[in-house]
mmCIF file of C-alpha atoms in Angstrom:
data_model
loop_
_atom_site.group_PDB
_atom_site.id
_atom_site.type_symbol
_atom_site.label_atom_id
_atom_site.label_comp_id
_atom_site.label_asym_id
_atom_site.label_seq_id
_atom_site.Cartn_x
_atom_site.Cartn_y
_atom_site.Cartn_z
ATOM 1 C CA MET Y 1 6.767 23.918 -30.186
ATOM 2 C CA SER Y 2 3.048 23.724 -30.976
ATOM 3 C CA LYS Y 3 2.811 20.325 -29.283
ATOM 4 C CA ILE Y 4 4.522 21.671 -26.182
ATOM 5 C CA ARG Y 5 2.024 24.541 -26.085
ATOM 6 C CA HIS Y 6 -0.801 21.989 -26.185
ATOM 7 C CA TYR Y 7 0.701 20.136 -23.210
ATOM 8 C CA ILE Y 8 1.110 23.240 -21.072
ATOM 9 C CA SER Y 9 -2.060 25.079 -22.034
ATOM 10 C CA THR Y 10 -4.140 26.216 -19.076
ATOM 11 C CA LEU Y 11 -7.220 24.299 -20.220
ATOM 12 C CA THR Y 12 -5.255 21.063 -20.641
ATOM 13 C CA LEU Y 13 -3.709 21.387 -17.184
ATOM 14 C CA ILE Y 14 -7.077 22.159 -15.568
ATOM 15 C CA LYS Y 15 -8.748 19.193 -17.276
ATOM 16 C CA GLY Y 16 -5.908 16.872 -16.284
ATOM 17 C CA LEU Y 17 -5.965 18.049 -12.683
ATOM 18 C CA PHE Y 18 -9.760 17.820 -12.379
ATOM 19 C CA ILE Y 19 -9.872 14.256 -13.696
ATOM 20 C CA SER Y 20 -6.996 13.322 -11.392
ATOM 21 C CA LEU Y 21 -8.893 14.736 -8.428
ATOM 22 C CA CYS Y 22 -11.894 12.590 -9.360
ATOM 23 C CA LEU Y 23 -9.708 9.473 -9.554
ATOM 24 C CA SER Y 24 -7.982 10.272 -6.255
ATOM 25 C CA ALA Y 25 -10.922 11.546 -4.210
ATOM 26 C CA PHE Y 26 -11.529 8.142 -2.585
ATOM 27 C CA ILE Y 27 -8.193 8.434 -0.732
ATOM 28 C CA TYR Y 28 -8.817 11.896 0.657
ATOM 29 C CA LEU Y 29 -12.459 11.279 1.512
ATOM 30 C CA ASP Y 30 -11.413 8.237 3.514
ATOM 31 C CA ALA Y 31 -8.537 10.141 5.144
ATOM 32 C CA PHE Y 32 -11.041 12.678 6.470
ATOM 33 C CA ASP Y 33 -13.481 9.910 7.424
ATOM 34 C CA ILE Y 34 -16.055 11.048 4.848
ATOM 35 C CA SER Y 35 -17.988 7.939 3.882
ATOM 36 C CA TYR Y 36 -20.622 8.249 1.160
ATOM 37 C CA LYS Y 37 -20.666 5.364 -1.299
ATOM 38 C CA ALA Y 38 -22.722 7.398 -3.754
ATOM 39 C CA LEU Y 39 -20.105 10.147 -3.795
ATOM 40 C CA ASP Y 40 -17.197 7.711 -4.226
ATOM 41 C CA THR Y 41 -19.074 5.956 -7.036
ATOM 42 C CA LEU Y 42 -19.987 9.181 -8.842
ATOM 43 C CA LEU Y 43 -16.484 10.675 -8.694
ATOM 44 C CA ALA Y 44 -14.768 7.508 -9.880
ATOM 45 C CA MET Y 45 -17.218 7.031 -12.759
ATOM 46 C CA MET Y 46 -16.901 10.681 -13.735
ATOM 47 C CA GLY Y 47 -13.115 10.450 -13.680
ATOM 48 C CA PHE Y 48 -12.944 7.527 -16.095
ATOM 49 C CA TYR Y 49 -15.693 8.943 -18.304
ATOM 50 C CA LEU Y 50 -13.881 12.273 -18.725
ATOM 51 C CA LEU Y 51 -10.548 10.499 -19.199
ATOM 52 C CA PHE Y 52 -11.874 8.273 -21.979
ATOM 53 C CA LYS Y 53 -13.125 11.380 -23.793
ATOM 54 C CA SER Y 54 -9.797 13.208 -23.438
ATOM 55 C CA ASN Y 55 -6.959 13.839 -25.884
ATOM 56 C CA ARG Y 56 -3.327 12.747 -25.564
ATOM 57 C CA TYR Y 57 -2.262 15.916 -23.762
ATOM 58 C CA VAL Y 58 -4.834 15.490 -21.019
ATOM 59 C CA PHE Y 59 -3.987 11.792 -20.755
ATOM 60 C CA PHE Y 60 -0.388 12.676 -19.904
ATOM 61 C CA TRP Y 61 -1.363 15.106 -17.166
ATOM 62 C CA VAL Y 62 -3.909 12.707 -15.681
ATOM 63 C CA GLY Y 63 -1.143 10.131 -15.251
ATOM 64 C CA PHE Y 64 1.185 12.810 -13.878
ATOM 65 C CA PHE Y 65 -1.213 14.396 -11.371
ATOM 66 C CA THR Y 66 -2.914 11.157 -10.325
ATOM 67 C CA SER Y 67 0.400 9.526 -9.416
ATOM 68 C CA LEU Y 68 1.363 12.549 -7.325
ATOM 69 C CA LEU Y 69 -1.999 12.618 -5.544
ATOM 70 C CA TRP Y 70 -1.632 8.913 -4.775
ATOM 71 C CA PHE Y 71 2.109 8.783 -3.980
ATOM 72 C CA TRP Y 72 3.394 12.230 -2.930
ATOM 73 C CA TRP Y 73 3.967 10.806 0.567
ATOM 74 C CA ILE Y 74 6.982 8.819 -0.632
ATOM 75 C CA GLY Y 75 8.914 12.065 -0.428
ATOM 76 C CA VAL Y 76 8.170 12.386 3.300
ATOM 77 C CA SER Y 77 10.603 9.538 4.008
ATOM 78 C CA PHE Y 78 13.433 11.619 2.522
ATOM 79 C CA ILE Y 79 13.024 14.086 5.383
ATOM 80 C CA HIS Y 80 14.178 11.401 7.824
ATOM 81 C CA TYR Y 81 17.274 10.782 5.697
ATOM 82 C CA ASP Y 82 18.073 14.531 5.620
ATOM 83 C CA MET Y 83 17.617 14.537 1.849
ATOM 84 C CA ILE Y 84 14.831 17.100 1.523
ATOM 85 C CA TYR Y 85 16.581 18.539 -1.539
ATOM 86 C CA LEU Y 86 15.782 15.335 -3.454
ATOM 87 C CA ILE Y 87 12.013 15.484 -2.890
ATOM 88 C CA PRO Y 88 11.200 17.688 -5.945
ATOM 89 C CA PHE Y 89 13.239 15.370 -8.195
ATOM 90 C CA LEU Y 90 11.532 12.311 -6.741
ATOM 91 C CA LEU Y 91 8.058 13.751 -7.286
ATOM 92 C CA LEU Y 92 8.963 14.793 -10.818
ATOM 93 C CA ALA Y 93 10.224 11.264 -11.557
ATOM 94 C CA ILE Y 94 7.020 9.701 -10.183
ATOM 95 C CA GLY Y 95 4.851 12.063 -12.210
ATOM 96 C CA LEU Y 96 6.796 11.501 -15.419
ATOM 97 C CA ILE Y 97 6.798 7.696 -15.096
ATOM 98 C CA TYR Y 98 3.031 7.507 -14.791
ATOM 99 C CA GLY Y 99 2.491 10.442 -17.143
ATOM 100 C CA PHE Y 100 4.311 8.689 -19.973
ATOM 101 C CA LEU Y 101 2.673 5.379 -19.058
ATOM 102 C CA SER Y 102 -0.732 7.037 -19.434
ATOM 103 C CA LEU Y 103 0.358 8.693 -22.667
ATOM 104 C CA SER Y 104 1.508 5.311 -24.013
ATOM 105 C CA ILE Y 105 -1.959 3.889 -23.413
ATOM 106 C CA TYR Y 106 -3.504 6.726 -25.405
ATOM 107 C CA ALA Y 107 -0.906 6.391 -28.189
ATOM 108 C CA LEU Y 108 -1.685 2.668 -28.511
ATOM 109 C CA SER Y 109 -5.414 3.322 -28.838
ATOM 110 C CA ASP Y 110 -4.830 6.216 -31.228
ATOM 111 C CA ARG Y 111 -3.200 3.892 -33.768
ATOM 112 C CA PHE Y 112 -6.718 2.839 -34.758
ATOM 113 C CA SER Y 113 -9.329 5.028 -36.400
ATOM 114 C CA ASN Y 114 -12.266 2.848 -35.370
ATOM 115 C CA ILE Y 115 -13.784 4.294 -32.179
ATOM 116 C CA TYR Y 116 -14.834 0.857 -30.913
ATOM 117 C CA ILE Y 117 -11.296 -0.487 -31.199
ATOM 118 C CA LYS Y 118 -9.959 2.649 -29.503
ATOM 119 C CA MET Y 119 -12.300 2.223 -26.563
ATOM 120 C CA ALA Y 120 -11.624 -1.522 -26.335
ATOM 121 C CA ILE Y 121 -7.896 -0.833 -26.087
ATOM 122 C CA LEU Y 122 -8.452 1.752 -23.361
ATOM 123 C CA VAL Y 123 -10.611 -0.652 -21.373
ATOM 124 C CA VAL Y 124 -8.126 -3.527 -21.651
ATOM 125 C CA SER Y 125 -5.152 -1.248 -20.913
ATOM 126 C CA PHE Y 126 -6.619 0.052 -17.678
ATOM 127 C CA ILE Y 127 -7.521 -3.474 -16.582
ATOM 128 C CA LEU Y 128 -3.929 -4.572 -17.185
ATOM 129 C CA LEU Y 129 -2.356 -1.425 -15.739
ATOM 130 C CA SER Y 130 -2.289 -2.844 -12.216
ATOM 131 C CA TYR Y 131 0.162 -5.508 -13.445
ATOM 132 C CA ILE Y 132 2.779 -2.889 -14.319
ATOM 133 C CA HIS Y 133 5.063 -2.348 -11.321
ATOM 134 C CA PRO Y 134 7.781 0.294 -11.788
ATOM 135 C CA PHE Y 135 10.817 -0.850 -9.739
ATOM 136 C CA GLY Y 136 8.625 -3.459 -8.035
ATOM 137 C CA PHE Y 137 6.227 -0.878 -6.588
ATOM 138 C CA ASP Y 138 2.700 -2.252 -7.080
ATOM 139 C CA TRP Y 139 0.392 0.177 -5.292
ATOM 140 C CA PHE Y 140 -1.124 1.689 -8.440
ATOM 141 C CA LYS Y 141 -4.336 -0.206 -9.139
ATOM 142 C CA PRO Y 142 -6.957 1.775 -11.116
ATOM 143 C CA GLU Y 143 -9.793 -0.443 -9.829
ATOM 144 C CA LEU Y 144 -8.941 0.706 -6.300
ATOM 145 C CA THR Y 145 -10.900 3.892 -7.032
ATOM 146 C CA PHE Y 146 -14.074 1.836 -6.455
ATOM 147 C CA VAL Y 147 -13.023 0.269 -3.139
ATOM 148 C CA ASN Y 148 -15.446 2.475 -1.161
ATOM 149 C CA SER Y 149 -18.136 2.593 -3.829
ATOM 150 C CA TYR Y 150 -21.269 0.588 -4.594
ATOM 151 C CA PHE Y 151 -19.244 -1.551 -7.012
ATOM 152 C CA GLY Y 152 -16.868 -4.446 -6.616
ATOM 153 C CA VAL Y 153 -13.127 -4.260 -7.268
ATOM 154 C CA SER Y 154 -12.490 -7.582 -9.016
ATOM 155 C CA LYS Y 155 -11.076 -7.418 -12.537
ATOM 156 C CA TRP Y 156 -14.319 -8.591 -14.124
ATOM 157 C CA GLN Y 157 -16.319 -5.986 -12.222
ATOM 158 C CA PHE Y 158 -13.880 -3.250 -13.176
ATOM 159 C CA ALA Y 159 -14.083 -4.414 -16.802
ATOM 160 C CA ILE Y 160 -17.894 -4.073 -16.750
ATOM 161 C CA ILE Y 161 -17.670 -0.540 -15.349
ATOM 162 C CA LEU Y 162 -15.152 0.585 -17.968
ATOM 163 C CA ALA Y 163 -17.088 -1.153 -20.764
ATOM 164 C CA SER Y 164 -20.293 0.650 -19.731
ATOM 165 C CA ILE Y 165 -18.426 3.970 -19.893
ATOM 166 C CA ALA Y 166 -16.904 3.109 -23.271
ATOM 167 C CA LEU Y 167 -20.299 2.148 -24.706
ATOM 168 C CA THR Y 168 -21.845 5.342 -23.350
ATOM 169 C CA ILE Y 169 -19.229 7.358 -25.237
ATOM 170 C CA THR Y 170 -19.383 5.398 -28.498
ATOM 171 C CA GLN Y 171 -23.186 5.157 -28.575
ATOM 172 C CA LYS Y 172 -23.732 8.649 -27.114
ATOM 173 C CA ASN Y 173 -26.378 7.209 -24.840
ATOM 174 C CA TYR Y 174 -26.125 7.465 -21.056
ATOM 175 C CA LEU Y 175 -28.442 4.485 -20.612
ATOM 176 C CA PHE Y 176 -25.425 2.256 -21.222
ATOM 177 C CA LEU Y 177 -24.122 3.362 -17.831
ATOM 178 C CA LEU Y 178 -26.799 1.105 -16.364
ATOM 179 C CA LEU Y 179 -24.672 -1.862 -17.450
ATOM 180 C CA SER Y 180 -22.311 -0.939 -14.621
ATOM 181 C CA LEU Y 181 -24.979 -2.182 -12.209
ATOM 182 C CA LEU Y 182 -23.853 -5.710 -13.127
ATOM 183 C CA SER Y 183 -20.805 -5.022 -10.962
ATOM 184 C CA PHE Y 184 -22.940 -3.910 -8.013
ATOM 185 C CA ASN Y 185 -21.508 -5.165 -4.742
ATOM 186 C CA PRO Y 186 -23.071 -3.859 -1.538
ATOM 187 C CA HIS Y 187 -20.862 -6.042 0.667
ATOM 188 C CA HIS Y 188 -17.478 -4.610 1.561
ATOM 189 C CA PRO Y 189 -15.131 -5.638 4.379
ATOM 190 C CA THR Y 190 -15.915 -4.048 7.713
ATOM 191 C CA ILE Y 191 -13.261 -2.289 9.744
ATOM 192 C CA SER Y 192 -13.130 -2.493 13.526
ATOM 193 C CA TYR Y 193 -10.654 -1.187 16.065
ATOM 194 C CA THR Y 194 -11.221 -3.729 18.832
ATOM 195 C CA ASN Y 195 -11.162 -7.510 19.028
ATOM 196 C CA SER Y 196 -12.087 -9.839 21.862
ATOM 197 C CA ASP Y 197 -9.188 -12.306 21.469
ATOM 198 C CA ILE Y 198 -6.373 -10.444 19.724
ATOM 199 C CA LYS Y 199 -5.035 -7.186 21.122
ATOM 200 C CA LEU Y 200 -3.654 -5.002 18.320
ATOM 201 C CA VAL Y 201 -1.264 -2.476 19.825
ATOM 202 C CA SER Y 202 -0.998 0.981 18.242
ATOM 203 C CA THR Y 203 2.270 2.774 18.980
ATOM 204 C CA TYR Y 204 3.315 6.342 18.230
ATOM 205 C CA ILE Y 205 7.095 6.282 18.088
ATOM 206 C CA ASP Y 206 8.728 8.983 15.980
ATOM 207 C CA VAL Y 207 11.425 7.728 13.601
ATOM 208 C CA LYS Y 208 14.088 9.912 15.241
ATOM 209 C CA ASP Y 209 13.224 8.573 18.687
ATOM 210 C CA LYS Y 210 13.070 5.027 17.364
ATOM 211 C CA TRP Y 211 16.776 4.916 16.562
ATOM 212 C CA ASP Y 212 17.956 7.007 19.509
ATOM 213 C CA GLU Y 213 20.206 4.692 21.556
ATOM 214 C CA SER Y 214 19.594 6.733 24.705
ATOM 215 C CA LYS Y 215 15.870 5.942 24.484
ATOM 216 C CA LYS Y 216 16.213 2.273 23.577
ATOM 217 C CA GLU Y 217 15.806 0.739 27.013
ATOM 218 C CA ALA Y 218 12.850 2.962 27.961
ATOM 219 C CA ASN Y 219 11.184 2.089 24.653
ATOM 220 C CA ASN Y 220 11.712 -1.638 25.157
ATOM 221 C CA GLN Y 221 10.222 -1.462 28.638
ATOM 222 C CA LYS Y 222 7.212 0.410 27.276
ATOM 223 C CA MET Y 223 6.616 -2.319 24.692
ATOM 224 C CA LEU Y 224 6.803 -4.951 27.420
ATOM 225 C CA SER Y 225 4.242 -2.954 29.417
ATOM 226 C CA TYR Y 226 1.813 -3.178 26.481
ATOM 227 C CA ILE Y 227 2.150 -6.955 26.672
ATOM 228 C CA ASP Y 228 1.590 -6.911 30.430
ATOM 229 C CA GLN Y 229 -1.578 -4.834 29.950
ATOM 230 C CA ALA Y 230 -2.891 -7.312 27.370
ATOM 231 C CA ILE Y 231 -2.221 -10.184 29.795
ATOM 232 C CA SER Y 232 -4.056 -8.393 32.607
ATOM 233 C CA LYS Y 233 -7.092 -7.864 30.367
ATOM 234 C CA GLY Y 234 -7.321 -11.531 29.417
ATOM 235 C CA TYR Y 235 -6.346 -11.411 25.749
ATOM 236 C CA LYS Y 236 -5.141 -14.638 24.156
ATOM 237 C CA THR Y 237 -2.800 -12.879 21.716
ATOM 238 C CA VAL Y 238 -1.077 -9.507 21.553
ATOM 239 C CA VAL Y 239 0.352 -8.045 18.334
ATOM 240 C CA LEU Y 240 2.915 -5.238 18.306
ATOM 241 C CA PRO Y 241 3.925 -3.273 15.172
ATOM 242 C CA GLU Y 242 6.897 -3.701 12.876
ATOM 243 C CA SER Y 243 10.364 -3.479 14.501
ATOM 244 C CA VAL Y 244 9.063 -1.800 17.677
ATOM 245 C CA PHE Y 245 11.965 -3.235 19.653
ATOM 246 C CA ILE Y 246 15.057 -1.269 18.717
ATOM 247 C CA ASP Y 247 17.289 -4.318 18.761
ATOM 248 C CA PHE Y 248 18.321 -7.452 16.975
ATOM 249 C CA ILE Y 249 16.156 -9.487 19.322
ATOM 250 C CA ASN Y 250 18.058 -12.695 18.586
ATOM 251 C CA TYR Y 251 21.203 -10.992 19.958
ATOM 252 C CA ASN Y 252 19.557 -9.424 23.023
ATOM 253 C CA GLN Y 253 19.195 -12.331 25.425
ATOM 254 C CA PRO Y 254 17.588 -10.382 28.318
ATOM 255 C CA LEU Y 255 14.890 -9.032 25.980
ATOM 256 C CA PHE Y 256 14.376 -12.434 24.368
ATOM 257 C CA ASP Y 257 13.985 -14.017 27.816
ATOM 258 C CA ALA Y 258 11.537 -11.298 28.932
ATOM 259 C CA LEU Y 259 9.343 -11.988 25.911
ATOM 260 C CA LYS Y 260 9.536 -15.752 26.347
ATOM 261 C CA GLN Y 261 8.599 -15.454 30.021
ATOM 262 C CA ARG Y 262 5.502 -13.403 29.201
ATOM 263 C CA SER Y 263 4.520 -15.815 26.442
ATOM 264 C CA LYS Y 264 3.586 -18.342 29.133
ATOM 265 C CA HIS Y 265 0.450 -16.231 29.589
ATOM 266 C CA ILE Y 266 -0.220 -14.867 26.084
ATOM 267 C CA ASN Y 267 0.790 -15.393 22.452
ATOM 268 C CA ILE Y 268 3.158 -12.566 21.476
ATOM 269 C CA ILE Y 269 3.554 -11.408 17.887
ATOM 270 C CA THR Y 270 6.040 -8.576 17.500
ATOM 271 C CA GLY Y 271 8.188 -6.984 14.871
ATOM 272 C CA GLY Y 272 11.929 -6.967 15.461
ATOM 273 C CA LEU Y 273 15.219 -6.988 13.639
ATOM 274 C CA TYR Y 274 17.062 -10.265 13.136
ATOM 275 C CA LEU Y 275 20.758 -10.509 12.415
ATOM 276 C CA ASP Y 276 21.597 -13.371 10.086
ATOM 277 C CA GLY Y 277 25.396 -13.397 10.212
ATOM 278 C CA LYS Y 278 26.167 -9.907 8.911
ATOM 279 C CA ILE Y 279 22.906 -9.543 7.006
ATOM 280 C CA PRO Y 280 19.948 -7.793 8.701
ATOM 281 C CA ARG Y 281 16.425 -9.104 8.271
ATOM 282 C CA ASN Y 282 13.100 -7.423 8.940
ATOM 283 C CA SER Y 283 11.246 -10.068 10.902
ATOM 284 C CA THR Y 284 8.285 -11.099 13.006
ATOM 285 C CA TYR Y 285 8.948 -12.943 16.256
ATOM 286 C CA ILE Y 286 6.214 -15.346 17.347
ATOM 287 C CA PHE Y 287 6.266 -16.450 20.999
ATOM 288 C CA THR Y 288 3.413 -18.885 21.680
ATOM 289 C CA ARG Y 289 1.909 -20.046 24.943
ATOM 290 C CA ASP Y 290 3.136 -23.594 24.387
ATOM 291 C CA GLY Y 291 6.735 -22.360 24.779
ATOM 292 C CA LYS Y 292 7.649 -22.330 21.088
ATOM 293 C CA VAL Y 293 9.433 -19.461 19.328
ATOM 294 C CA GLN Y 294 9.285 -18.888 15.578
ATOM 295 C CA VAL Y 295 10.893 -16.144 13.514
ATOM 296 C CA ALA Y 296 9.166 -15.230 10.233
ATOM 297 C CA HIS Y 297 11.304 -13.148 7.908
ATOM 298 C CA LYS Y 298 9.910 -10.626 5.459
ATOM 299 C CA TYR Y 299 9.238 -12.151 2.052
ATOM 300 C CA ILE Y 300 8.653 -9.031 -0.089
ATOM 301 C CA LEU Y 301 11.044 -6.154 0.542
ATOM 302 C CA VAL Y 302 10.289 -2.469 -0.024
ATOM 303 C CA PRO Y 303 11.920 -1.223 -3.252
ATOM 304 C CA PHE Y 304 14.797 1.147 -2.340
ATOM 305 C CA GLY Y 305 13.742 1.252 1.330
ATOM 306 C CA GLU Y 306 14.950 -2.311 2.100
ATOM 307 C CA SER Y 307 16.262 -3.713 -1.156
ATOM 308 C CA ASN Y 308 17.609 -1.798 -4.117
ATOM 309 C CA PRO Y 309 16.004 -2.985 -7.380
ATOM 310 C CA LEU Y 310 18.712 -1.398 -9.563
ATOM 311 C CA PRO Y 311 21.610 -3.319 -11.154
ATOM 312 C CA LYS Y 312 24.319 -4.112 -8.602
ATOM 313 C CA PHE Y 313 26.792 -1.406 -9.658
ATOM 314 C CA LEU Y 314 24.063 1.243 -9.397
ATOM 315 C CA SER Y 315 22.636 -0.305 -6.248
ATOM 316 C CA ASP Y 316 26.018 -0.176 -4.505
ATOM 317 C CA TRP Y 317 26.463 3.474 -5.521
ATOM 318 C CA VAL Y 318 22.986 4.459 -4.291
ATOM 319 C CA ASN Y 319 23.477 2.663 -0.966
ATOM 320 C CA GLU Y 320 26.871 4.271 -0.462
ATOM 321 C CA THR Y 321 25.809 7.762 -1.548
ATOM 322 C CA PHE Y 322 22.375 8.061 0.052
ATOM 323 C CA TYR Y 323 22.230 5.409 2.795
ATOM 324 C CA GLY Y 324 25.691 5.673 4.337
ATOM 325 C CA GLY Y 325 26.862 2.366 2.888
ATOM 326 C CA ALA Y 326 24.059 0.360 4.485
ATOM 327 C CA VAL Y 327 23.558 -3.131 3.077
ATOM 328 C CA ASP Y 328 20.232 -4.312 1.700
ATOM 329 C CA TYR Y 329 17.986 -6.414 3.883
ATOM 330 C CA LYS Y 330 17.699 -10.092 3.099
ATOM 331 C CA ALA Y 331 14.328 -11.505 2.114
ATOM 332 C CA SER Y 332 12.868 -14.865 3.012
ATOM 333 C CA ASP Y 333 12.603 -17.386 0.193
ATOM 334 C CA HIS Y 334 9.038 -18.295 1.172
ATOM 335 C CA ILE Y 335 5.823 -16.911 2.648
ATOM 336 C CA SER Y 336 5.685 -17.625 6.369
ATOM 337 C CA THR Y 337 2.691 -18.960 8.265
ATOM 338 C CA TYR Y 338 2.201 -19.890 11.900
ATOM 339 C CA LYS Y 339 -0.501 -21.272 14.167
ATOM 340 C CA LEU Y 340 -2.082 -19.612 17.174
ATOM 341 C CA ASP Y 341 -4.511 -21.708 19.204
ATOM 342 C CA GLY Y 342 -5.101 -24.031 16.261
ATOM 343 C CA LYS Y 343 -5.734 -21.281 13.669
ATOM 344 C CA THR Y 344 -3.294 -20.597 10.820
ATOM 345 C CA TYR Y 345 -2.154 -17.044 10.084
ATOM 346 C CA THR Y 346 -0.036 -15.739 7.211
ATOM 347 C CA ASN Y 347 2.732 -13.394 8.272
ATOM 348 C CA ALA Y 348 2.908 -9.945 6.658
ATOM 349 C CA ILE Y 349 5.272 -7.084 7.369
ATOM 350 C CA CYS Y 350 4.074 -3.694 6.107
ATOM 351 C CA PHE Y 351 4.602 -3.421 2.309
ATOM 352 C CA GLU Y 352 4.160 -7.130 1.611
ATOM 353 C CA ALA Y 353 0.627 -7.091 3.053
ATOM 354 C CA THR Y 354 -0.323 -4.948 0.036
ATOM 355 C CA SER Y 355 1.189 -7.244 -2.580
ATOM 356 C CA ASP Y 356 -0.622 -9.813 -4.730
ATOM 357 C CA LYS Y 357 2.223 -12.256 -4.115
ATOM 358 C CA LEU Y 358 1.274 -12.663 -0.465
ATOM 359 C CA TYR Y 359 -2.251 -13.774 -1.381
ATOM 360 C CA GLN Y 360 -1.322 -16.448 -3.904
ATOM 361 C CA ASN Y 361 -2.514 -19.210 -1.546
ATOM 362 C CA HIS Y 362 -5.754 -17.380 -0.635
ATOM 363 C CA PRO Y 363 -4.995 -17.034 3.092
ATOM 364 C CA LYS Y 364 -7.995 -17.018 5.405
ATOM 365 C CA ALA Y 365 -6.288 -14.798 7.981
ATOM 366 C CA ILE Y 366 -3.278 -12.489 7.940
ATOM 367 C CA ILE Y 367 -1.527 -10.772 10.814
ATOM 368 C CA ALA Y 368 0.180 -7.689 9.410
ATOM 369 C CA ILE Y 369 2.551 -5.375 11.260
ATOM 370 C CA SER Y 370 3.617 -1.962 9.959
ATOM 371 C CA ASN Y 371 5.742 1.047 10.764
ATOM 372 C CA ASN Y 372 4.197 4.074 9.043
ATOM 373 C CA GLY Y 373 6.483 6.475 10.875
ATOM 374 C CA TRP Y 374 8.617 6.978 7.777
ATOM 375 C CA PHE Y 375 5.635 8.641 6.060
ATOM 376 C CA TYR Y 376 4.100 10.576 8.943
ATOM 377 C CA PRO Y 377 2.145 12.765 8.484
ATOM 378 C CA SER Y 378 0.673 11.813 5.112
ATOM 379 C CA THR Y 379 -2.038 9.844 3.324
ATOM 380 C CA GLU Y 380 0.145 6.712 3.170
ATOM 381 C CA PRO Y 381 -1.675 4.917 6.028
ATOM 382 C CA THR Y 382 -4.998 5.639 4.303
ATOM 383 C CA LEU Y 383 -3.879 4.265 0.951
ATOM 384 C CA GLN Y 384 -2.370 1.257 2.727
ATOM 385 C CA LYS Y 385 -5.680 0.582 4.498
ATOM 386 C CA LEU Y 386 -7.620 0.884 1.225
ATOM 387 C CA LEU Y 387 -5.264 -1.579 -0.459
ATOM 388 C CA LEU Y 388 -5.757 -4.032 2.395
ATOM 389 C CA LYS Y 389 -9.507 -3.558 2.046
ATOM 390 C CA TYR Y 390 -9.132 -4.310 -1.675
ATOM 391 C CA TYR Y 391 -7.311 -7.590 -0.962
ATOM 392 C CA ALA Y 392 -9.682 -8.547 1.848
ATOM 393 C CA THR Y 393 -12.533 -8.129 -0.651
ATOM 394 C CA ILE Y 394 -10.982 -10.153 -3.454
ATOM 395 C CA TYR Y 395 -9.508 -12.990 -1.401
ATOM 396 C CA HIS Y 396 -12.074 -13.085 1.445
ATOM 397 C CA THR Y 397 -9.275 -12.650 3.950
ATOM 398 C CA THR Y 398 -9.479 -11.355 7.506
ATOM 399 C CA ILE Y 399 -6.574 -8.983 8.175
ATOM 400 C CA TYR Y 400 -5.338 -8.017 11.647
ATOM 401 C CA HIS Y 401 -3.132 -4.941 11.322
ATOM 402 C CA SER Y 402 -0.945 -3.536 14.120
ATOM 403 C CA ILE Y 403 0.662 -0.195 13.247
ATOM 404 C CA ASN Y 404 3.163 2.369 14.460
ATOM 405 C CA MET Y 405 2.075 6.008 13.882
ATOM 406 C CA SER Y 406 -1.551 5.278 12.986
ATOM 407 C CA LYS Y 407 -4.494 3.411 14.486
ATOM 408 C CA SER Y 408 -4.504 -0.387 14.333
ATOM 409 C CA TYR Y 409 -7.563 -2.234 12.987
ATOM 410 C CA VAL Y 410 -9.152 -5.474 11.825
ATOM 411 C CA LEU Y 411 -10.590 -5.900 8.325
ATOM 412 C CA THR Y 412 -13.219 -8.610 8.130
ATOM 413 C CA GLU Y 413 -14.686 -9.676 4.780
#
């Protein structure tokens, strides 16, 4: 009982929440368009410094609260499935997973009495933490806290920052914080909302309207009008968000023909469903000005949202109980690329644009399409943008991102 009292003491909870706020501030500052590198740098450094000086009880709550501050928006999608009653259980599960993960890191370091070994284990653990993906979900990257700071976000830069904090604590000398300057990186990708050659369409289609059969034809015509507008303004390429056409495009010949006809004047990149026999795929349709049509299927599926990561017997039960018996989407067996006017682009559909796997070949340019309507309103689009900024920084990739329910943009390294 005494240990439980330590976990739920007011001081422990306040410390855990405060540190979590420091480690999550970069998301909320960006969401409100507050951009001060000094502030982002200070809060992130303070968060890790206070965490490294904390006990096991605080460590647990930092993992718990930080995961909720980063990922509470996952519960918003349950509203669209009429499963609001499950949101508290989902949030509790998220908090406990990362809470116990954080506690495990402390427990590992606490096995050693030598303070230097303790700190070394903490440093290494937080560097490796981004490789731990519960159920295939890989959006938790501790180094992301510095994505809007004066520092870089590569592993070696993050290691220097954490090592400077660890040395400051062990040596009780704040001058060691100056070592963090070795990770100084004033150059971060720039974000722009216009582009001279590629028109990135932003749509604002509510999830309920998106699947309303009575609104399907009007929606399809509206999407075609976006293409017509891009043609009239002289763009070479137009990009529409993920699955904006409420159809299996490969089974809707009039729509397919309308897109192909317009592609005589402009390259068209659009999200759309693809029916492969009886298996649905989340796909990108590429209609190019030379008359060619390519379909790029999604390579990395969203855990639970598109593909259930549980064992088959549990997966079947979850799909039947919560998703009306819907079958999982089918993933491509390879990363798709295509050429537009002689330049190669890597295809990315929403979640996969934020995965390390997509960047294994160091792509120079990515065209990403997303539907953030499942998480509207929330901080999900902000965290998604920060993750893309992280990858653009590390891999020197230009990312063109067309989005439903938030503003489209280009990230240029």
